[in-house]
Short mmCIF file of N, CA and C in Angstrom, two decimals:
data_model
loop_
_atom_site.label_atom_id
_atom_site.label_comp_id
_atom_site.label_asym_id
_atom_site.label_seq_id
_atom_site.Cartn_x
_atom_site.Cartn_y
_atom_site.Cartn_z
N MET A 86 0.79 -1.17 -0.27
CA MET A 86 0.20 0.11 -0.26
C MET A 86 0.79 1.13 0.03
N SER A 87 0.14 2.34 -0.62
CA SER A 87 1.02 3.12 -1.33
C SER A 87 1.15 4.00 -0.53
N LYS A 88 2.33 5.23 0.41
CA LYS A 88 1.62 6.10 1.25
C LYS A 88 0.48 7.22 1.62
N LEU A 89 -0.25 7.03 0.00
CA LEU A 89 -0.99 8.26 -0.48
C LEU A 89 -2.33 7.66 -0.03
N GLN A 90 -2.02 6.39 -0.88
CA GLN A 90 -3.23 4.76 -0.02
C GLN A 90 -3.84 4.90 0.82
N ARG A 91 -3.00 4.66 1.54
CA ARG A 91 -2.61 4.36 2.87
C ARG A 91 -3.36 5.09 3.90
N ASN A 92 -2.92 7.50 3.80
CA ASN A 92 -3.63 8.22 4.28
C ASN A 92 -5.09 8.10 3.89
N ARG A 93 -5.24 8.20 3.04
CA ARG A 93 -6.11 7.76 1.77
C ARG A 93 -7.41 7.50 2.88
N TYR A 94 -6.81 5.84 3.07
CA TYR A 94 -7.96 5.34 4.21
C TYR A 94 -8.18 5.32 5.66
N LEU A 95 -7.14 5.54 6.13
CA LEU A 95 -6.83 6.44 7.60
C LEU A 95 -7.98 7.85 7.90
N SER A 96 -8.01 8.27 6.55
CA SER A 96 -8.60 9.74 6.89
C SER A 96 -10.31 9.15 6.30
N GLN A 97 -10.23 8.36 5.46
CA GLN A 97 -11.98 7.69 4.87
C GLN A 97 -11.97 6.63 6.87
N TYR A 98 -11.50 5.85 7.55
CA TYR A 98 -11.61 5.70 8.27
C TYR A 98 -12.13 6.55 9.57
N GLN A 99 -11.24 7.19 9.78
CA GLN A 99 -11.13 9.00 11.24
C GLN A 99 -13.16 9.55 10.35
N TYR A 100 -13.02 9.10 9.27
CA TYR A 100 -14.32 9.84 8.70
C TYR A 100 -15.71 9.06 9.66
N ASN A 101 -15.64 7.87 9.27
CA ASN A 101 -16.54 6.95 9.60
C ASN A 101 -16.95 7.10 10.93
N LEU A 102 -15.65 6.88 11.86
CA LEU A 102 -15.48 6.91 13.06
C LEU A 102 -16.05 7.74 13.37
N ARG A 103 -15.79 9.14 13.39
CA ARG A 103 -16.79 10.19 13.75
C ARG A 103 -18.35 10.11 13.23
N ASN A 104 -18.79 9.91 12.10
CA ASN A 104 -20.16 9.56 11.52
C ASN A 104 -20.49 8.37 12.70
N GLN A 105 -20.63 7.30 12.62
CA GLN A 105 -20.41 6.13 13.99
C GLN A 105 -20.97 7.33 15.33
N GLN A 106 -19.99 8.26 15.82
CA GLN A 106 -19.92 8.59 17.01
C GLN A 106 -21.03 9.53 17.29
N GLU A 107 -21.63 10.42 16.05
CA GLU A 107 -21.63 11.05 15.48
C GLU A 107 -23.50 10.73 15.91
N GLU A 108 -23.58 9.51 15.06
CA GLU A 108 -25.09 9.12 15.11
C GLU A 108 -25.48 8.73 16.77
N ALA A 109 -24.61 8.33 17.06
CA ALA A 109 -24.96 6.87 18.37
C ALA A 109 -24.68 8.24 19.51
N ARG A 110 -24.40 8.96 19.54
CA ARG A 110 -24.94 10.92 19.85
C ARG A 110 -26.02 10.85 19.48
N GLN A 111 -26.63 11.14 18.32
CA GLN A 111 -27.66 11.75 18.14
C GLN A 111 -29.41 10.05 18.66
N GLN A 112 -29.19 9.29 18.50
CA GLN A 112 -29.64 8.12 19.54
C GLN A 112 -29.91 8.27 20.12
N ARG A 113 -28.36 8.55 21.54
CA ARG A 113 -28.90 8.76 22.92
C ARG A 113 -29.60 10.20 23.14
N LEU A 114 -29.67 11.04 22.74
CA LEU A 114 -30.53 11.86 23.09
C LEU A 114 -31.57 11.53 22.58
N ASP A 115 -31.72 11.28 21.39
CA ASP A 115 -33.37 10.46 20.76
C ASP A 115 -34.50 9.30 22.41
N SER A 116 -33.11 8.97 22.62
CA SER A 116 -34.01 7.90 23.18
C SER A 116 -34.19 8.75 24.91
N LEU A 117 -33.46 9.70 25.26
CA LEU A 117 -33.38 10.48 26.69
C LEU A 117 -34.83 11.32 26.47
N GLU A 118 -35.24 12.45 25.23
CA GLU A 118 -36.15 12.69 24.65
C GLU A 118 -37.34 11.80 25.08
N THR A 119 -37.89 10.48 24.32
CA THR A 119 -38.22 9.27 24.56
C THR A 119 -38.62 9.56 26.01
N LYS A 120 -37.68 8.88 26.35
CA LYS A 120 -37.98 8.79 27.94
C LYS A 120 -38.74 9.35 28.89
N THR A 121 -38.38 11.15 28.21
CA THR A 121 -38.75 12.02 29.23
C THR A 121 -40.14 12.71 29.30
N THR A 122 -40.31 12.34 27.53
CA THR A 122 -42.20 12.70 27.65
C THR A 122 -42.39 11.40 28.05
N VAL A 123 -42.07 9.67 27.40
CA VAL A 123 -43.35 9.45 28.62
C VAL A 123 -43.35 9.27 30.30
N ASN A 124 -42.31 9.78 30.81
CA ASN A 124 -42.33 10.45 31.91
C ASN A 124 -43.35 11.61 32.77
N ASP A 125 -43.25 12.63 31.49
CA ASP A 125 -44.15 13.45 31.52
C ASP A 125 -45.93 12.96 31.71
N ASN A 126 -45.72 12.61 30.45
CA ASN A 126 -47.58 11.71 30.36
C ASN A 126 -47.66 11.22 31.80
N PHE A 127 -46.53 10.39 32.87
CA PHE A 127 -46.97 9.22 33.61
C PHE A 127 -47.50 10.58 34.78
N PHE A 128 -46.19 11.70 34.75
CA PHE A 128 -46.32 11.99 35.81
C PHE A 128 -48.02 12.99 35.63
N GLN A 129 -47.89 13.57 34.46
CA GLN A 129 -49.13 14.11 34.44
C GLN A 129 -50.57 13.98 34.76
N GLN A 130 -50.76 12.42 34.54
CA GLN A 130 -51.64 11.47 34.58
C GLN A 130 -52.07 11.12 35.49
N LEU A 131 -51.03 11.36 36.95
CA LEU A 131 -51.20 11.38 38.16
C LEU A 131 -51.66 12.53 38.62
N TRP A 132 -50.87 13.44 38.74
CA TRP A 132 -51.70 14.83 38.92
C TRP A 132 -52.95 15.16 38.14
N ILE A 133 -53.75 14.39 38.07
CA ILE A 133 -54.88 14.67 37.09
C ILE A 133 -55.61 13.62 38.21
#
C-alpha cells in the first residue's frame, strides 16, 4: 500500500468513526427525549 493510499484509507476510517459516534450520540439524545416525554405523560396522569 502506498503512502497516499494509506493516508486516504486512514482519513476515510476516521471520517466513518466520527459519523458513527455522531449517530450514536444522536440516538442517545433521541431515546433520552422519548424517556422524558413518557415520564412527563406519566406524571401528568398522576396529577389529574
